[in-house]
XYZ file of N, CA and C in Angstrom:
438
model
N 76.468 -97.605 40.823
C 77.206 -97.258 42.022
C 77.895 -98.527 42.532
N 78.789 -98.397 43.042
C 79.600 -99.459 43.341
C 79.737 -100.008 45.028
N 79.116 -101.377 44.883
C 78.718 -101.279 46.851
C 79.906 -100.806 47.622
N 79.266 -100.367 48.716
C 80.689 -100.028 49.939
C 81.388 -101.048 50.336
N 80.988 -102.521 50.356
C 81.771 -103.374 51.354
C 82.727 -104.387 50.305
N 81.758 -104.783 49.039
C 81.676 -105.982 48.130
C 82.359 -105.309 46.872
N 83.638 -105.406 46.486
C 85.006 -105.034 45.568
C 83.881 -105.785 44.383
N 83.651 -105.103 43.347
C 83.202 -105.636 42.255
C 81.729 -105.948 41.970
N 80.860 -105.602 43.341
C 79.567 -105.483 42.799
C 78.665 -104.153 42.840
N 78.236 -103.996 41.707
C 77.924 -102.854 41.069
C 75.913 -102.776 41.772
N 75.549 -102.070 42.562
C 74.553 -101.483 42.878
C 73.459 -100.655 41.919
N 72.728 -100.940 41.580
C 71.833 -100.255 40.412
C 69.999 -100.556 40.426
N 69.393 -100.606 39.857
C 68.106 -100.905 39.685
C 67.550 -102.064 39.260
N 68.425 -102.958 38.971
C 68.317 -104.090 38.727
C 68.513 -104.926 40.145
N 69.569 -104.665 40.816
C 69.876 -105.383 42.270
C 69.223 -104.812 43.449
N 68.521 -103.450 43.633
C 68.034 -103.226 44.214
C 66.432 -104.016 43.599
N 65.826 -103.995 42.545
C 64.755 -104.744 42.497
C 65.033 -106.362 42.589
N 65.992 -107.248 42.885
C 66.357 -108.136 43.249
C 66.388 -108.706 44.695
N 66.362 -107.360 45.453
C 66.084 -107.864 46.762
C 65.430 -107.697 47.530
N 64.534 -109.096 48.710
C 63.915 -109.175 48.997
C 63.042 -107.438 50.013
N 63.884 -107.307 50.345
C 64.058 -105.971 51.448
C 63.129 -104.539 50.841
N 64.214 -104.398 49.734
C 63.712 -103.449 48.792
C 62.328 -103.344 48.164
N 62.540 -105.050 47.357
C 60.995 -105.458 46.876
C 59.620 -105.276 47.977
N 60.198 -105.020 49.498
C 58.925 -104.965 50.502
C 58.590 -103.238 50.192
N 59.702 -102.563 50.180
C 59.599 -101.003 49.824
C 58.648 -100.566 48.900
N 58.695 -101.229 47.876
C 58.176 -100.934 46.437
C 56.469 -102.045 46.781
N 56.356 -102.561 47.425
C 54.896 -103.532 47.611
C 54.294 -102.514 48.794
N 55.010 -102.051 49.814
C 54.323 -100.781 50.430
C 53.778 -99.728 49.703
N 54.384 -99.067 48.582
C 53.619 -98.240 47.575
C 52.839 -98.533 46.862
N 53.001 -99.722 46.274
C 52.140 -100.892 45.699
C 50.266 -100.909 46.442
N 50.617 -100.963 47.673
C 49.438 -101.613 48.526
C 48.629 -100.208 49.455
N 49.361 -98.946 49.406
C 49.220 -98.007 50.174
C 47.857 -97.863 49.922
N 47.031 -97.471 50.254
C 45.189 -97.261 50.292
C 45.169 -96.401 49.558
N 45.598 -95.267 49.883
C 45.102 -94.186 48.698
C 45.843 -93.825 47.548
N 46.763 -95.016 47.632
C 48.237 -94.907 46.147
C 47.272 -95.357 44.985
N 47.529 -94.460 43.730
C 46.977 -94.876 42.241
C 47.837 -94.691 41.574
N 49.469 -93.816 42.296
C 50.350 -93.730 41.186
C 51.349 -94.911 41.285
N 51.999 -94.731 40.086
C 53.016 -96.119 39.915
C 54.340 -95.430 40.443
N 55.530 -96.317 40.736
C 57.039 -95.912 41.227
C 57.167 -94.753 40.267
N 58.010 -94.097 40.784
C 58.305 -93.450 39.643
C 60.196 -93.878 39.936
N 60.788 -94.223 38.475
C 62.428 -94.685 38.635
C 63.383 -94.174 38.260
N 64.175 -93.240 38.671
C 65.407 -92.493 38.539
C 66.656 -93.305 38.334
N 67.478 -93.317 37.050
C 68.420 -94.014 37.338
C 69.919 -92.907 37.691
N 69.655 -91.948 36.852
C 70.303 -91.019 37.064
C 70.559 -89.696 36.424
N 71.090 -88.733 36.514
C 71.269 -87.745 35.505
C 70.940 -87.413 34.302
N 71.354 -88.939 33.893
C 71.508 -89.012 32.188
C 70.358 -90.035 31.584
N 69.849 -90.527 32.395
C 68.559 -91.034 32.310
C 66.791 -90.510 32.340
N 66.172 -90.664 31.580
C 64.943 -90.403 31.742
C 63.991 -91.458 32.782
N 63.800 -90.889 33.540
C 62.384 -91.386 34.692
C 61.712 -92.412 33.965
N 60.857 -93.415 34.137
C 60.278 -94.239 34.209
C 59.487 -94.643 35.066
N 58.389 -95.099 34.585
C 57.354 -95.745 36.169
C 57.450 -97.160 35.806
N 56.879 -97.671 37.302
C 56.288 -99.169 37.232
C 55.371 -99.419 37.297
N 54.572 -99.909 36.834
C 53.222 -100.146 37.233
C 53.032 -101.308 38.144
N 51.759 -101.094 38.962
C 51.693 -101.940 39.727
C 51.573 -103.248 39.213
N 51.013 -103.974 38.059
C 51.101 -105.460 37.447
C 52.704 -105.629 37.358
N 53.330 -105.032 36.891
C 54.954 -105.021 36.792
C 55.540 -105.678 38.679
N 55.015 -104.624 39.442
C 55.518 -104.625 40.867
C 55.155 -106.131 41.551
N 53.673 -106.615 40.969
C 53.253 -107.508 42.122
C 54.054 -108.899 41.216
N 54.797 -108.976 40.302
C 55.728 -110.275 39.458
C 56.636 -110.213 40.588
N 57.317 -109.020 41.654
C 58.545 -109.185 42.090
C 57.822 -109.719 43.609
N 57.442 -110.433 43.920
C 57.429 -110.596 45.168
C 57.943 -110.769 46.269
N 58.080 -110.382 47.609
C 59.283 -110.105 48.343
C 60.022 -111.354 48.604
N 58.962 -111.944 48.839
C 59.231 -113.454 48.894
C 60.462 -113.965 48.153
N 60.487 -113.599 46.990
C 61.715 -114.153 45.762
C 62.282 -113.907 45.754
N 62.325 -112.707 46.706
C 63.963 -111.758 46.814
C 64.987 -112.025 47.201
N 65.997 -111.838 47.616
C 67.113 -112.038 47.557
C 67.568 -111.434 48.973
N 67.597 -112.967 50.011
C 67.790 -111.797 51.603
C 69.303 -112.339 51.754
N 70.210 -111.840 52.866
C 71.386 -112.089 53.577
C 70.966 -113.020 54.560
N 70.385 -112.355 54.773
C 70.146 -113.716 56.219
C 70.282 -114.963 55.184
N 69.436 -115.243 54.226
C 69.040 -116.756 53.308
C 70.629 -116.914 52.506
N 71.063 -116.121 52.235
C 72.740 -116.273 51.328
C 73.819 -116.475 52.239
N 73.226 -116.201 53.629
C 74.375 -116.324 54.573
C 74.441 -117.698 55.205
N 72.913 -118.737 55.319
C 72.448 -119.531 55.534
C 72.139 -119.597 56.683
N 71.587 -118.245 57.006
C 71.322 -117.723 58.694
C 72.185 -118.246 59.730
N 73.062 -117.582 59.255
C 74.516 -117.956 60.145
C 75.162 -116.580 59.860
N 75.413 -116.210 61.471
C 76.639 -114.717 61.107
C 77.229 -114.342 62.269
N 78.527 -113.924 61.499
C 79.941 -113.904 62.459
C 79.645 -113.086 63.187
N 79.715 -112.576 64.561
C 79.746 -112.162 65.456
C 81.326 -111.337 66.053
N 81.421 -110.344 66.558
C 82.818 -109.452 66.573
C 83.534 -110.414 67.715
N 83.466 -111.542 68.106
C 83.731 -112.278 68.796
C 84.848 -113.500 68.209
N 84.244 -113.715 66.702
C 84.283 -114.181 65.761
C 83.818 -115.623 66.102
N 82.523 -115.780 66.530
C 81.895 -116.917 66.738
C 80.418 -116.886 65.877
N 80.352 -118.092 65.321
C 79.185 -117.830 64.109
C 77.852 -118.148 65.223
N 77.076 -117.187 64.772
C 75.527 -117.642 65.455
C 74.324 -117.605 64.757
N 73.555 -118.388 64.785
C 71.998 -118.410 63.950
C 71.711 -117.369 63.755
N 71.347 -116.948 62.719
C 69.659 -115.535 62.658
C 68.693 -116.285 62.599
N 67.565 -115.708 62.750
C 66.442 -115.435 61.687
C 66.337 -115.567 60.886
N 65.530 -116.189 59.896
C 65.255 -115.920 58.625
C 63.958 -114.103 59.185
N 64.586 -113.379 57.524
C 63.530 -112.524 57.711
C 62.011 -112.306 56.952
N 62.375 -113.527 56.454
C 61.369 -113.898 55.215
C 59.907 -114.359 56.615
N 60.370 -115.145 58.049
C 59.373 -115.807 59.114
C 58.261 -113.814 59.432
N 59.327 -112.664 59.578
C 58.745 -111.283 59.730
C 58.121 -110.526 58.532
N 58.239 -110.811 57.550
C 57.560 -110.300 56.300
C 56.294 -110.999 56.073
N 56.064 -112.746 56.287
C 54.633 -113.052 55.874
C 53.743 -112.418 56.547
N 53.508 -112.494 57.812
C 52.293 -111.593 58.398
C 52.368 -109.811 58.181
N 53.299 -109.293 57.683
C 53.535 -107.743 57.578
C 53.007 -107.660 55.879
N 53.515 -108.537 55.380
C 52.942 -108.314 53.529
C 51.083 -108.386 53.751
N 51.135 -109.654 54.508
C 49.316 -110.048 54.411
C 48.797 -108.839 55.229
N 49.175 -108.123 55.900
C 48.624 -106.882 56.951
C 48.115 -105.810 55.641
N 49.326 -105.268 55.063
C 49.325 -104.046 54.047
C 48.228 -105.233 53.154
N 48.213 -106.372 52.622
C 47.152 -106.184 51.557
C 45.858 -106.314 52.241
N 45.751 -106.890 53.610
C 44.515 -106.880 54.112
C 43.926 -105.671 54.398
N 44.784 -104.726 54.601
C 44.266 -103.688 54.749
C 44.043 -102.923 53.558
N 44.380 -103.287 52.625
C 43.972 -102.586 51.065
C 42.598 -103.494 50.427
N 42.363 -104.550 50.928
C 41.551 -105.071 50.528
C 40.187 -104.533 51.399
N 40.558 -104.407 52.718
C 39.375 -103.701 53.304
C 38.847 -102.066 52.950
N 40.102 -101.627 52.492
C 39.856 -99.950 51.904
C 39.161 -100.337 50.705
N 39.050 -101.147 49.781
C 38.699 -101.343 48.359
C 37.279 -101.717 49.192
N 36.958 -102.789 49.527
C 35.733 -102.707 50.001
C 34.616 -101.828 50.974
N 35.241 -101.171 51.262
C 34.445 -99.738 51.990
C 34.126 -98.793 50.562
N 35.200 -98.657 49.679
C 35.196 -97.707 48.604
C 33.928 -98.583 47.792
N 33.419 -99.691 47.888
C 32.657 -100.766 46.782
C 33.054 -100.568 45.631
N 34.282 -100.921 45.904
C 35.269 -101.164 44.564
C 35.026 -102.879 44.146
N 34.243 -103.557 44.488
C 34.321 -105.028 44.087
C 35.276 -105.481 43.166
N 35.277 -105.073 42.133
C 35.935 -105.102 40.683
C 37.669 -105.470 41.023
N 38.216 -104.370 41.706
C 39.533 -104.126 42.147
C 39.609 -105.148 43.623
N 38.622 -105.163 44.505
C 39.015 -106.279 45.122
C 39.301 -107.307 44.977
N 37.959 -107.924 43.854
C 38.639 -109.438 43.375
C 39.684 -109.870 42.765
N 40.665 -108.423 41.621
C 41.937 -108.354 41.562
C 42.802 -109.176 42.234
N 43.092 -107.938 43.479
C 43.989 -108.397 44.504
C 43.637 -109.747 45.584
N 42.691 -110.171 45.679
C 42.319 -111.534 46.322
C 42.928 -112.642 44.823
N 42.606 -112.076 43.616
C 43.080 -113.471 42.943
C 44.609 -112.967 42.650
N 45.030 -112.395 43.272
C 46.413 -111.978 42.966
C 47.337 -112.189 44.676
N 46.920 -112.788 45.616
C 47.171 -113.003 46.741
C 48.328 -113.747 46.660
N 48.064 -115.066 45.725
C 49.205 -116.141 46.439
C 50.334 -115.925 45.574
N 50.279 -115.170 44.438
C 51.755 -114.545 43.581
C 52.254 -113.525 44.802
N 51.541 -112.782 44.978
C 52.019 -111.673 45.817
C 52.795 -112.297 47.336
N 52.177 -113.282 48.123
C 52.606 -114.519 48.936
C 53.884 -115.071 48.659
N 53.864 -115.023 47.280
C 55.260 -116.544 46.956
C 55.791 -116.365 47.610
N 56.731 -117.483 48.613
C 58.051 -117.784 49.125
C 57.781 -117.127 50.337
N 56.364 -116.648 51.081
C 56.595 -116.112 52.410
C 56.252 -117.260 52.903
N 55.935 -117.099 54.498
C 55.205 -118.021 55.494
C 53.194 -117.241 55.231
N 52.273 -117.966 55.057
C 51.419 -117.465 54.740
C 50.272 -117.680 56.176
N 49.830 -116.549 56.671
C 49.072 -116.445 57.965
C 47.766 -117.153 57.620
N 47.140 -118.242 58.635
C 45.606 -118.562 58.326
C 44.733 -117.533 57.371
N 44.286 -116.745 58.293
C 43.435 -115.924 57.864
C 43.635 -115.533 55.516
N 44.914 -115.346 55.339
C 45.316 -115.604 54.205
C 45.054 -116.455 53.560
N 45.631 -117.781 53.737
C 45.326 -118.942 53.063
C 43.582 -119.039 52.754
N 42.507 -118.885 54.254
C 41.472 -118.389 54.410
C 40.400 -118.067 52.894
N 41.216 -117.447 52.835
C 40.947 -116.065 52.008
C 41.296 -116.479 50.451
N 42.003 -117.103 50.101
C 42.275 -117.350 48.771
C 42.341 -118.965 48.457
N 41.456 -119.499 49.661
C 41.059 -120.750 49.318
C 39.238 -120.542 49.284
N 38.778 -119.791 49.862
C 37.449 -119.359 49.873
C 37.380 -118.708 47.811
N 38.061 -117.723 47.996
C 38.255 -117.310 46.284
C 38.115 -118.242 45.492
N 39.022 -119.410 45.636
C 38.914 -120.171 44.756
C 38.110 -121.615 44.509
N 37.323 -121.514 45.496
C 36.193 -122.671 45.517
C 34.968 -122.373 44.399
């Protein structure tokens, strides 16, 4: 599909798993408590479905993704036409990523899933890359690894 704004860049499954935004979409299904199924991926018509599995999902981390705010250099024109700071949105995703896995890590441990918890605790700071990482996190996967 061809973006609405950007003459020449082509929208697909490759650029949507490229960005940061999206990649939070796909780590919400990823992390959901009672999720065991994988994405399932439509490219189109003429394509056959595909899944992802979650080892596949937790390589893309949101972190690595690809935001506007970060390509814009958190700077944006205003209908004024005066440039003004953003946000980075990468500062609102570290504590929202560590929430969804803390809270999957506490569902795994009520279930005495041990096995699958220690998974995702040694799979924390891939899943982390490139955010801002909350105490309690760091916490947590420096305790793991002592």
């Amino acid at each position: 599909v061809s973006h609405r704004d950007l003459e020449g860049v082509v929208c697909d499954y490759g650029s949507w798993l490229s960005r940061g935004w999206c990649r939070v979409e796909l780590f919400a299904l990823l992390l959901a408590r009672f999720n065991r199924l994988p994405a399932i991926i439509i490219k189109g018509p003429e394509s056959a479905p595909f899944m992802i599995s979650g080892a596949f999902a937790a390589r893309s981390s949101p972190g690595t993704g690809k935001f506007t705010c970060c390509t814009r250099n958190h700077c944006i024109r205003g209908p004024d036409g005066l440039e003004r700071n953003i946000p980075c949105d990468k500062v609102k995703l570290g504590p929202m990523i560590w929430e969804m896995l803390r809270h999957r890590l506490q569902y795994l441990l009520g279930q005495g899933d041990v096995c699958e918890y220690r998974v995702w605790v040694a799979m924390t700071p891939v899943l982390m890359q490139g955010l801002p990482v909350p105490e309690a996190c760091r916490q947590l996967t420096q305790h793991a690894t002592a």
